[in-house]
Amino acid sequence: MESKIKFSKYQGAGNDFILIDNRKLHFDSKNEGLIQKLCDRRFGIGADGLMLLQEKENFDFEMIYYNSDGREGTMCGNGGRCIVAFARDLKLISDKTDFLAVDGSHHANLENNLIDLQMIDVQEISRDGEAYVINTGSPHYIKFMHNLVDLDVFKAGYEIRNNEIYKTEGINVNFIEKEGDSGYFLRTFERGVEDETFACGTGATAAAMTIALHENLNGEITIPIRVLGGQLYISFLKDGTSFTEVYLKGPATFVFEGMI
């Protein structure tokens, strides 16, 4: 591996990532300690995760995602939007793209700093007591709450993520609360980061599906979800417990670049 690594930093609604152009395969992706160090907020660049952009036949690029613990992760929605912005800034794409991620192919449309990212279809929904469990590319536990602003999300999320049911594989833990007539507020404890993050794209997608189920909505639906880092919009076509044409829309912003 090269001794110096060129990187770019992007954030999507406060969910921040290190982006590396790895089309020449120069980055040691098996080095968990290196990825942990780069993501460390005191001794490295600082990020919720790290992504490699690589070449892939029949696609514009491939997205390889690592959590800040150094291990390869499942799909990250905000990360997906950020790597699309990164590919645009590398001039690999312009106003639309098709790329490959760990959960399959994704289409995205670009409009200024807003990225509308297609997510996977969802057919299977399960329950854990009052909570919903949905896999939107990553597994999510979603529960409605009151006074969410006062909730200790780290404590509550840590306990659920590490209970007897979920501790082996881990799960992302989401708490949602209705705001006004149509909006919702979401807070998420993310596995791999093992802390609350400012946003979670697959979590917002799972939360929107939970809202549609809870309120018995059907047809073409768009649900606005506020997260600590900004505003996201999730749209889909719902028929019973089937979700298709799923899109996650929100900002993806370049922060800085450098060498480390």
Short mmCIF file of N, CA and C in Angstrom, two decimals, residues 3 5 7 37 53 72 76-77 88 96 99 110 117 141 145 150 152 154 157 173 178 196 200 207 216 230 239 246 260:
data_model
loop_
_atom_site.label_atom_id
_atom_site.label_comp_id
_atom_site.label_asym_id
_atom_site.label_seq_id
_atom_site.Cartn_x
_atom_site.Cartn_y
_atom_site.Cartn_z
N SER A 3 2.37 4.81 1.00
CA SER A 3 2.57 5.35 2.34
C SER A 3 1.68 6.54 2.61
N ILE A 5 -2.03 8.40 1.68
CA ILE A 5 -3.36 8.09 1.16
C ILE A 5 -4.09 9.39 0.87
N PHE A 7 -7.51 11.28 0.29
CA PHE A 7 -8.89 11.03 0.69
C PHE A 7 -9.74 12.28 0.49
N LYS A 37 -8.17 3.65 12.57
CA LYS A 37 -7.35 4.84 12.83
C LYS A 37 -7.82 6.01 11.97
N LEU A 53 -14.19 3.57 -3.64
CA LEU A 53 -14.81 3.58 -4.96
C LEU A 53 -13.92 2.75 -5.88
N GLU A 72 -15.97 -4.56 7.25
CA GLU A 72 -16.85 -4.28 6.13
C GLU A 72 -18.30 -4.34 6.58
N CYS A 76 -25.19 1.27 3.39
CA CYS A 76 -25.32 2.54 4.09
C CYS A 76 -25.96 3.54 3.13
N GLY A 77 -27.17 3.99 3.46
CA GLY A 77 -27.90 4.88 2.55
C GLY A 77 -27.28 6.24 2.40
N ARG A 88 -19.40 11.89 -8.99
CA ARG A 88 -19.65 13.08 -9.81
C ARG A 88 -18.45 14.01 -9.79
N LYS A 96 -26.90 11.17 -13.35
CA LYS A 96 -27.49 9.90 -12.93
C LYS A 96 -26.41 8.83 -12.94
N PHE A 99 -24.73 1.95 -9.83
CA PHE A 99 -23.52 1.40 -9.20
C PHE A 99 -23.87 0.16 -8.40
N LEU A 110 -29.07 12.85 -9.58
CA LEU A 110 -28.38 13.95 -8.93
C LEU A 110 -28.97 15.27 -9.37
N LEU A 117 -31.53 8.41 -4.10
CA LEU A 117 -30.91 7.09 -4.22
C LEU A 117 -31.94 5.98 -4.10
N TYR A 141 -34.16 -2.11 13.87
CA TYR A 141 -35.19 -2.20 14.91
C TYR A 141 -35.78 -0.81 15.04
N MET A 145 -41.70 6.47 19.95
CA MET A 145 -41.39 6.99 21.28
C MET A 145 -42.11 8.33 21.51
N ASP A 150 -35.44 13.92 24.72
CA ASP A 150 -34.86 13.69 26.04
C ASP A 150 -34.33 12.27 26.23
N ASP A 152 -32.05 9.02 26.21
CA ASP A 152 -30.64 8.65 26.17
C ASP A 152 -30.50 7.55 25.11
N PHE A 154 -27.98 6.51 23.35
CA PHE A 154 -26.84 5.59 23.49
C PHE A 154 -27.20 4.45 24.44
N GLY A 157 -30.27 2.36 22.97
CA GLY A 157 -29.86 1.64 21.77
C GLY A 157 -28.85 0.56 22.07
N VAL A 173 -30.61 0.46 15.88
CA VAL A 173 -31.77 0.71 16.71
C VAL A 173 -32.28 2.12 16.48
N LYS A 178 -43.64 11.40 16.03
CA LYS A 178 -44.33 12.26 15.08
C LYS A 178 -44.14 13.72 15.44
N GLU A 196 -24.73 6.70 18.81
CA GLU A 196 -25.72 7.44 18.04
C GLU A 196 -25.01 8.23 16.94
N CYS A 200 -28.98 8.26 9.62
CA CYS A 200 -28.82 6.89 9.12
C CYS A 200 -29.81 6.71 7.98
N ALA A 207 -37.66 3.44 8.99
CA ALA A 207 -38.60 4.19 9.80
C ALA A 207 -39.80 4.64 8.98
N ASN A 216 -51.30 2.55 8.25
CA ASN A 216 -52.06 1.83 7.22
C ASN A 216 -52.17 2.64 5.93
N GLY A 230 -30.12 16.93 9.77
CA GLY A 230 -30.82 17.57 8.66
C GLY A 230 -32.12 16.89 8.31
N ASP A 239 -47.87 -1.60 -1.13
CA ASP A 239 -49.05 -2.43 -1.35
C ASP A 239 -49.07 -3.48 -0.25
N VAL A 246 -38.39 2.24 -4.01
CA VAL A 246 -37.99 2.91 -2.77
C VAL A 246 -36.83 3.88 -3.07
N ILE A 260 -3.03 11.72 4.06
CA ILE A 260 -2.69 11.27 5.39
C ILE A 260 -1.68 10.13 5.29
#
